[in-house]
Structures are given as structure tokens and as C-alpha cells.
Amino acid sequence: MTLATISITDADRRVDAVRRFNRLYTRRIGVLQPDYLAGPFSLAEVRVLYELAHRDQATATDLASELELDPGYLSRIIRSFLSRGLIDRTPSTRDGREMWLTLTSHGRDAFTPLEHGARQQIGALLGELSRPDQQRLVAAMSTIERLLGEPSPGMPAAPYVLREHRPGDMGWVVARHGALYAAEYGFDLHFEALVASIVAKFVDHFDPERERCWIAERDGRNVGCIFLVKHSLTVSKLRLFLVEPEARGLGLGKRLVEDCVRFARAAGYRKVRLWTQSNLLAARHLYAQAGFRVVGEEAHHSYSQDLLAETWELRL
């Protein structure tokens, strides 16, 4: 069997995409060059220097674990640094068999231009991009860190933030409803058209005292939304509730529904009403959990599907 005849699966394509990204990034930051950062150190040696420069002290075991370096390879680096006067060793207070490693003044002098060069290099890389593209790049990298188990320093404790809508959000609401409901429920373009009409009406007749759109963000990306709109003086409607698959399981859906109900109560409504479909099980669970009850049902054929529409209400 030749490579040309091997069936390419979605998993294969994902692997290829990650490898392609790795090749691009390592090339752009020059890690494959023998004189990384125009200095006399290899990438592994620079990583060891970086760890020691940002710690008061560390053992070889600490460094091997943190950097996932082979202990034998790390031992050779340490011996080289000792012979060049870059580090000192002192007995560990926690285990007499271990030695604390610290940078000497000579070691710090050697590391300083490397740190400066790395910051200049990344600054130049970012300088090729517009400010919005820089923000998107940093957000994408934060997502990679989170998914691979390396959270960004200083990340907020909450896995998402909620905010009011701003320009650009309405297009996202329409596009993601259309794409997500097509992928998960088989809804056709007529559903996306319905969402677009709801959004247009919300924007054209927006009453900030009695209506609101919540947008959920995570790592700089929109991952959820919910709307409360005015139906009458006493009745409001919960609409366009969506949580992206990547943000499910974080309690975001429950939080969106609770904030929506809380706002409706504060705005003076006596009732919140919503219209949904019986097959939207996750959303229905959250509505029931918040105290909504089904008050009407109607079978219909819409969006190329046979559906059972439900009207739910919550008395405030």
C-alpha cells in the first residue's frame, strides 16, 4: 500500500494540522537555528537558564520534571554550566542527596541578553500584525495553553466572562446559531433566517432599561449568548440561548439563564416566556432547573425537521 492509497481520516487531518502549526511556529521563532537568539546556547540550555533565572533555586529533579528533559541530557547541561561558571551548587535542605542549583552573577549576565533578545524577537513578530490580530493571536495561544493543561499566568479564576453586546456580536449570534443548529440538529437555512430576523428586531427596537443581550467570552472568544426581550409591559421573552460545545460543562448555561431571569425580575416583568423544541434536551433541563414550566405544545414541520414546539413560562 502506498501513501497515496491510505485513507485520510478526520483524526489524521487534525494531526497534520498540529504538525503544520508546529513547523510554522518553530521556524518563525528560530528554535531550529544552531545559534538560537544569536547566542552560544542551544534551545534546551536557554530553557534551563530561564527556569533558574526565574526561581530562587531549583534541583536537577525539579528542572527535569518542569522541562520534561531526559535526566542524563540535563546532567550534561548542568556540568557544562558549572564548568563555565554560570551556576552554583549547594546542598538541598530537604534532601541531602540533592543539590540546589542557582545562577551566578556571570550566569545572570549571560542570560540577560538572551531574555532581551527573546522579547525583541516576539515583539517584532507581533509588530507584523495589527492590534486586533495581535489580540486574536494571544487569545488563540491562551486557548492552546488551557487545552493542553498549561493555563496562562494571571488568568481569571472564572473560566468565562459575561458582558453586554457590542458591534460584531450580532453577526456572530446569527452565524453560530445557523452553524451549530445545522450540525447538531439538522436545521436548515430557514432557522438561520429566523435568528437574523430576531436579531434585527432586537437592534432596531432595543430598550436598554428592559432588554438585554449577554455575550459570554472565554480566552477572548465568544462562547455563548442569551437575550431577554420585551413582549409586553408585564411579559418578557428569553431568546437565542446558545453555549458553544467547547464551553459546556462550565456552568455557563445555568449562569446565563439565571442572569437573564434576575434582570427580568429587576426590570419589573411578572413573567418570562420562551419558545423551544422538545429535542433541545440540555436547554430544557436548564429551563426546568430555573423554575420554568411547559404551558403549551404544538407539532410542526420547520427547518426541514418534524418538531414538537414547546412554550415555557416562569412567573416572577
Tab-separated table of C-alpha atoms in Angstrom:
chain	number	residue	atom	x	y	z
A	1	MET	CA	0.000	0.000	0.000
A	2	THR	CA	1.355	3.420	-0.941
A	3	LEU	CA	0.814	6.703	0.875
A	4	ALA	CA	-1.455	7.778	-1.972
A	5	THR	CA	-3.849	4.894	-1.289
A	6	ILE	CA	-4.068	5.309	2.503
A	7	SER	CA	-7.472	6.644	3.598
A	8	ILE	CA	-7.144	10.004	5.361
A	9	THR	CA	-9.448	10.320	8.370
A	10	ASP	CA	-10.531	13.416	10.307
A	11	ALA	CA	-8.105	12.376	13.061
A	12	ASP	CA	-5.280	12.267	10.505
A	13	ARG	CA	-6.172	15.762	9.322
A	14	ARG	CA	-6.120	17.079	12.889
A	15	VAL	CA	-2.701	15.517	13.479
A	16	ASP	CA	-1.426	17.058	10.231
A	17	ALA	CA	-2.811	20.468	11.237
A	18	VAL	CA	-0.997	20.399	14.594
A	19	ARG	CA	2.249	19.299	12.949
A	20	ARG	CA	1.895	22.026	10.324
A	21	PHE	CA	1.420	24.628	13.065
A	22	ASN	CA	4.459	23.295	14.941
A	23	ARG	CA	6.630	23.576	11.827
A	24	LEU	CA	5.441	27.119	11.181
A	25	TYR	CA	5.929	28.334	14.753
A	26	THR	CA	9.303	26.733	15.369
A	27	ARG	CA	10.526	28.205	12.094
A	28	ARG	CA	9.206	31.690	12.875
A	29	ILE	CA	10.832	31.859	16.327
A	30	GLY	CA	14.084	30.287	15.139
A	31	VAL	CA	14.307	27.399	17.604
A	32	LEU	CA	15.905	25.150	14.987
A	33	GLN	CA	18.819	27.503	14.408
A	34	PRO	CA	22.141	26.344	15.961
A	35	ASP	CA	22.708	29.840	17.420
A	36	TYR	CA	19.286	30.343	18.985
A	37	LEU	CA	18.783	34.038	19.821
A	38	ALA	CA	22.230	34.701	18.323
A	39	GLY	CA	23.839	33.277	21.470
A	40	PRO	CA	26.146	30.377	22.341
A	41	PHE	CA	23.351	28.281	23.854
A	42	SER	CA	21.003	25.638	22.483
A	43	LEU	CA	17.246	25.906	22.994
A	44	ALA	CA	17.377	23.369	25.848
A	45	GLU	CA	20.179	25.319	27.543
A	46	VAL	CA	18.228	28.572	27.216
A	47	ARG	CA	15.194	26.894	28.792
A	48	VAL	CA	17.299	25.746	31.760
A	49	LEU	CA	18.763	29.233	32.176
A	50	TYR	CA	15.269	30.730	32.015
A	51	GLU	CA	13.972	28.457	34.773
A	52	LEU	CA	16.931	29.218	37.020
A	53	ALA	CA	16.648	32.958	36.341
A	54	HIS	CA	13.012	32.937	37.451
A	55	ARG	CA	13.463	30.826	40.585
A	56	ASP	CA	15.430	31.420	43.754
A	57	GLN	CA	16.745	27.881	43.493
A	58	ALA	CA	15.892	24.514	41.950
A	59	THR	CA	17.191	20.968	41.907
A	60	ALA	CA	18.028	18.942	38.833
A	61	THR	CA	14.955	16.832	39.611
A	62	ASP	CA	12.779	19.965	39.604
A	63	LEU	CA	14.188	21.073	36.261
A	64	ALA	CA	13.886	17.648	34.637
A	65	SER	CA	10.236	17.440	35.704
A	66	GLU	CA	9.336	21.009	34.735
A	67	LEU	CA	11.070	20.931	31.349
A	68	GLU	CA	10.466	17.213	30.644
A	69	LEU	CA	14.143	16.783	29.835
A	70	ASP	CA	15.988	13.478	29.907
A	71	PRO	CA	17.925	13.416	33.231
A	72	GLY	CA	21.121	12.337	31.500
A	73	TYR	CA	20.881	15.164	28.954
A	74	LEU	CA	20.108	17.646	31.736
A	75	SER	CA	23.080	16.367	33.735
A	76	ARG	CA	25.403	17.170	30.803
A	77	ILE	CA	23.947	20.693	30.562
A	78	ILE	CA	24.473	21.232	34.309
A	79	ARG	CA	28.084	20.028	34.115
A	80	SER	CA	28.694	22.407	31.207
A	81	PHE	CA	27.158	25.336	33.134
A	82	LEU	CA	29.248	24.513	36.218
A	83	SER	CA	32.464	24.418	34.213
A	84	ARG	CA	31.608	27.790	32.632
A	85	GLY	CA	30.824	29.385	35.962
A	86	LEU	CA	27.153	30.001	35.090
A	87	ILE	CA	25.659	28.172	38.093
A	88	ASP	CA	26.494	27.214	41.672
A	89	ARG	CA	25.536	24.104	43.643
A	90	THR	CA	24.691	23.957	47.349
A	91	PRO	CA	23.283	21.057	49.422
A	92	SER	CA	19.495	20.838	49.491
A	93	THR	CA	17.865	21.318	52.888
A	94	ARG	CA	15.012	18.969	52.014
A	95	ASP	CA	17.148	16.045	50.838
A	96	GLY	CA	20.867	15.645	51.458
A	97	ARG	CA	21.200	13.639	48.227
A	98	GLU	CA	20.081	16.640	46.128
A	99	MET	CA	21.787	19.905	45.307
A	100	TRP	CA	20.235	23.342	44.886
A	101	LEU	CA	21.169	24.992	41.584
A	102	THR	CA	21.338	28.796	41.321
A	103	LEU	CA	22.608	31.212	38.720
A	104	THR	CA	25.856	33.001	39.465
A	105	SER	CA	26.290	36.673	38.632
A	106	HIS	CA	28.097	35.511	35.493
A	107	GLY	CA	25.120	33.304	34.680
A	108	ARG	CA	22.713	36.217	35.061
A	109	ASP	CA	24.933	38.365	32.854
A	110	ALA	CA	24.812	35.610	30.216
A	111	PHE	CA	21.025	35.248	30.491
A	112	THR	CA	20.106	38.961	30.346
A	113	PRO	CA	20.844	39.467	26.620
A	114	LEU	CA	19.021	36.218	25.827
A	115	GLU	CA	15.903	37.443	27.639
A	116	HIS	CA	16.178	40.817	25.919
A	117	GLY	CA	16.642	39.149	22.538
A	118	ALA	CA	13.646	36.857	23.049
A	119	ARG	CA	11.395	39.797	23.940
A	120	GLN	CA	12.641	41.764	20.936
A	121	GLN	CA	12.063	38.785	18.667
A	122	ILE	CA	8.476	38.239	19.810
A	123	GLY	CA	7.838	41.985	19.772
A	124	ALA	CA	8.952	42.100	16.141
A	125	LEU	CA	6.745	39.115	15.330
A	126	LEU	CA	3.723	40.820	16.896
A	127	GLY	CA	4.666	44.084	15.196
A	128	GLU	CA	3.884	42.469	11.838
A	129	LEU	CA	0.232	42.220	12.904
A	130	SER	CA	-2.487	44.776	13.525
A	131	ARG	CA	-3.590	45.280	17.133
A	132	PRO	CA	-6.822	43.222	16.655
A	133	ASP	CA	-4.783	40.409	15.075
A	134	GLN	CA	-2.327	40.542	17.977
A	135	GLN	CA	-5.232	40.140	20.394
A	136	ARG	CA	-6.596	37.217	18.374
A	137	LEU	CA	-3.171	35.568	18.321
A	138	VAL	CA	-2.723	35.904	22.091
A	139	ALA	CA	-6.272	34.615	22.692
A	140	ALA	CA	-5.612	31.614	20.442
A	141	MET	CA	-2.395	30.854	22.313
A	142	SER	CA	-4.235	31.084	25.633
A	143	THR	CA	-6.710	28.543	24.292
A	144	ILE	CA	-3.857	26.193	23.365
A	145	GLU	CA	-2.357	26.601	26.849
A	146	ARG	CA	-5.691	25.858	28.507
A	147	LEU	CA	-6.494	22.813	26.364
A	148	LEU	CA	-3.024	21.306	26.793
A	149	GLY	CA	-3.006	21.895	30.543
A	150	GLU	CA	-0.830	24.987	30.739
A	151	PRO	CA	-3.062	27.878	31.949
A	152	SER	CA	-1.876	31.389	31.207
A	153	PRO	CA	-0.384	33.195	34.228
A	154	GLY	CA	-2.881	35.676	35.607
A	155	MET	CA	-5.922	34.010	34.025
A	156	PRO	CA	-9.112	34.915	35.929
A	157	ALA	CA	-10.493	32.281	38.262
A	158	ALA	CA	-13.782	32.191	36.322
A	159	PRO	CA	-13.479	30.220	33.061
A	160	TYR	CA	-15.550	32.854	31.229
A	161	VAL	CA	-16.728	36.448	31.469
A	162	LEU	CA	-20.169	37.884	30.686
A	163	ARG	CA	-20.653	41.263	29.036
A	164	GLU	CA	-23.242	43.244	27.089
A	165	HIS	CA	-23.262	43.173	23.310
A	166	ARG	CA	-21.137	45.376	21.085
A	167	PRO	CA	-20.612	45.791	17.317
A	168	GLY	CA	-19.820	42.488	15.660
A	169	ASP	CA	-21.653	40.342	18.203
A	170	MET	CA	-24.952	40.194	16.340
A	171	GLY	CA	-23.326	38.717	13.258
A	172	TRP	CA	-21.673	36.100	15.455
A	173	VAL	CA	-25.017	35.235	17.097
A	174	VAL	CA	-26.647	34.629	13.710
A	175	ALA	CA	-23.713	32.703	12.237
A	176	ARG	CA	-23.173	30.426	15.241
A	177	HIS	CA	-26.866	29.633	15.645
A	178	GLY	CA	-27.038	28.713	11.967
A	179	ALA	CA	-23.902	26.565	12.004
A	180	LEU	CA	-24.415	24.911	15.387
A	181	TYR	CA	-28.082	24.012	14.942
A	182	ALA	CA	-27.331	22.630	11.485
A	183	ALA	CA	-24.513	20.467	12.855
A	184	GLU	CA	-26.313	19.243	15.988
A	185	TYR	CA	-29.981	19.115	14.932
A	186	GLY	CA	-30.010	19.234	11.136
A	187	PHE	CA	-31.801	22.595	10.954
A	188	ASP	CA	-31.683	24.215	7.514
A	189	LEU	CA	-31.087	27.831	6.472
A	190	HIS	CA	-34.597	28.891	7.445
A	191	PHE	CA	-33.574	28.672	11.093
A	192	GLU	CA	-30.626	30.982	10.496
A	193	ALA	CA	-33.019	33.381	8.744
A	194	LEU	CA	-35.308	33.302	11.790
A	195	VAL	CA	-32.387	34.137	14.081
A	196	ALA	CA	-31.381	37.007	11.789
A	197	SER	CA	-34.889	38.448	11.961
A	198	ILE	CA	-34.930	38.246	15.779
A	199	VAL	CA	-31.541	39.941	15.982
A	200	ALA	CA	-32.592	42.688	13.564
A	201	LYS	CA	-35.710	43.420	15.586
A	202	PHE	CA	-33.710	43.483	18.815
A	203	VAL	CA	-31.252	46.021	17.404
A	204	ASP	CA	-33.934	48.211	15.788
A	205	HIS	CA	-36.131	48.388	18.898
A	206	PHE	CA	-33.603	47.905	21.695
A	207	ASP	CA	-34.789	49.203	25.084
A	208	PRO	CA	-31.751	49.130	27.407
A	209	GLU	CA	-33.932	49.545	30.505
A	210	ARG	CA	-35.975	46.425	29.820
A	211	GLU	CA	-33.985	44.366	27.302
A	212	ARG	CA	-30.525	42.901	27.269
A	213	CYS	CA	-28.131	40.646	25.397
A	214	TRP	CA	-25.448	38.778	27.321
A	215	ILE	CA	-22.332	37.610	25.489
A	216	ALA	CA	-20.054	35.068	27.175
A	217	GLU	CA	-16.349	35.259	26.366
A	218	ARG	CA	-13.563	32.805	27.027
A	219	ASP	CA	-9.945	33.485	26.080
A	220	GLY	CA	-11.139	36.458	24.038
A	221	ARG	CA	-13.632	34.416	22.005
A	222	ASN	CA	-17.418	34.456	22.118
A	223	VAL	CA	-18.683	31.140	23.504
A	224	GLY	CA	-22.294	31.822	24.473
A	225	CYS	CA	-25.225	34.212	24.455
A	226	ILE	CA	-28.769	34.791	25.692
A	227	PHE	CA	-31.304	37.562	25.068
A	228	LEU	CA	-34.174	38.997	27.089
A	229	VAL	CA	-36.652	40.997	25.009
A	230	LYS	CA	-39.864	42.843	25.794
A	231	HIS	CA	-43.147	41.213	24.790
A	232	SER	CA	-45.482	43.446	26.803
A	233	LEU	CA	-45.355	45.601	29.922
A	234	THR	CA	-45.542	42.521	32.124
A	235	VAL	CA	-44.177	39.701	29.936
A	236	SER	CA	-40.627	39.266	28.652
A	237	LYS	CA	-39.156	36.628	26.341
A	238	LEU	CA	-35.967	34.628	26.737
A	239	ARG	CA	-34.459	34.153	23.259
A	240	LEU	CA	-31.383	32.987	21.350
A	241	PHE	CA	-29.790	30.938	24.126
A	242	LEU	CA	-26.588	29.259	22.937
A	243	VAL	CA	-23.461	27.757	24.505
A	244	GLU	CA	-20.588	26.609	22.297
A	245	PRO	CA	-19.585	22.935	22.699
A	246	GLU	CA	-16.137	23.925	23.972
A	247	ALA	CA	-17.707	25.900	26.850
A	248	ARG	CA	-20.219	23.305	28.005
A	249	GLY	CA	-19.760	21.762	31.411
A	250	LEU	CA	-18.528	25.010	32.968
A	251	GLY	CA	-21.860	26.092	34.421
A	252	LEU	CA	-22.130	28.800	31.763
A	253	GLY	CA	-25.610	27.837	30.551
A	254	LYS	CA	-27.009	27.881	34.090
A	255	ARG	CA	-25.364	31.251	34.733
A	256	LEU	CA	-26.796	32.789	31.539
A	257	VAL	CA	-30.336	31.657	32.366
A	258	GLU	CA	-30.047	32.852	35.975
A	259	ASP	CA	-28.749	36.287	34.960
A	260	CYS	CA	-31.492	36.611	32.385
A	261	VAL	CA	-34.199	35.807	34.950
A	262	ARG	CA	-32.607	38.110	37.511
A	263	PHE	CA	-32.633	41.008	35.056
A	264	ALA	CA	-36.264	40.330	34.108
A	265	ARG	CA	-37.286	40.456	37.742
A	266	ALA	CA	-35.379	43.701	38.346
A	267	ALA	CA	-36.915	45.249	35.205
A	268	GLY	CA	-40.405	44.749	36.640
A	269	TYR	CA	-41.696	41.902	34.481
A	270	ARG	CA	-44.129	39.454	36.017
A	271	LYS	CA	-43.391	36.590	33.670
A	272	VAL	CA	-40.636	35.248	31.401
A	273	ARG	CA	-41.746	33.199	28.399
A	274	LEU	CA	-39.688	31.167	25.940
A	275	TRP	CA	-40.249	29.029	22.862
A	276	THR	CA	-38.124	25.946	22.266
A	277	GLN	CA	-38.210	22.457	20.752
A	278	SER	CA	-38.645	19.213	22.656
A	279	ASN	CA	-35.394	17.759	21.282
A	280	LEU	CA	-33.210	20.536	22.776
A	281	LEU	CA	-32.679	18.441	25.893
A	282	ALA	CA	-29.801	20.318	27.527
A	283	ALA	CA	-31.568	23.675	27.265
A	284	ARG	CA	-34.854	22.190	28.525
A	285	HIS	CA	-33.052	20.815	31.577
A	286	LEU	CA	-31.713	24.275	32.416
A	287	TYR	CA	-35.118	25.884	31.942
A	288	ALA	CA	-36.733	23.359	34.288
A	289	GLN	CA	-33.931	23.848	36.788
A	290	ALA	CA	-34.592	27.603	36.778
A	291	GLY	CA	-38.304	27.044	37.515
A	292	PHE	CA	-39.806	27.298	34.024
A	293	ARG	CA	-42.759	25.040	33.212
A	294	VAL	CA	-44.224	23.873	29.905
A	295	VAL	CA	-47.559	25.618	29.240
A	296	GLY	CA	-48.149	24.628	25.609
A	297	GLU	CA	-47.055	22.239	22.851
A	298	GLU	CA	-47.515	22.211	19.078
A	299	ALA	CA	-46.253	19.769	16.439
A	300	HIS	CA	-44.867	21.427	13.326
A	301	HIS	CA	-42.542	20.899	10.373
A	302	SER	CA	-39.879	23.586	10.211
A	303	TYR	CA	-36.213	23.904	9.233
A	304	SER	CA	-36.589	20.571	7.305
A	305	GLN	CA	-37.450	18.755	10.572
A	306	ASP	CA	-40.561	17.322	12.212
A	307	LEU	CA	-40.580	19.052	15.583
A	308	LEU	CA	-42.607	19.487	18.740
A	309	ALA	CA	-42.556	23.135	19.780
A	310	GLU	CA	-42.932	23.969	23.459
A	311	THR	CA	-43.840	27.198	25.214
A	312	TRP	CA	-42.375	27.558	28.683
A	313	GLU	CA	-43.158	30.185	31.316
A	314	LEU	CA	-41.726	31.350	34.614
A	315	ARG	CA	-43.738	33.506	36.986
A	316	LEU	CA	-41.554	36.060	38.741
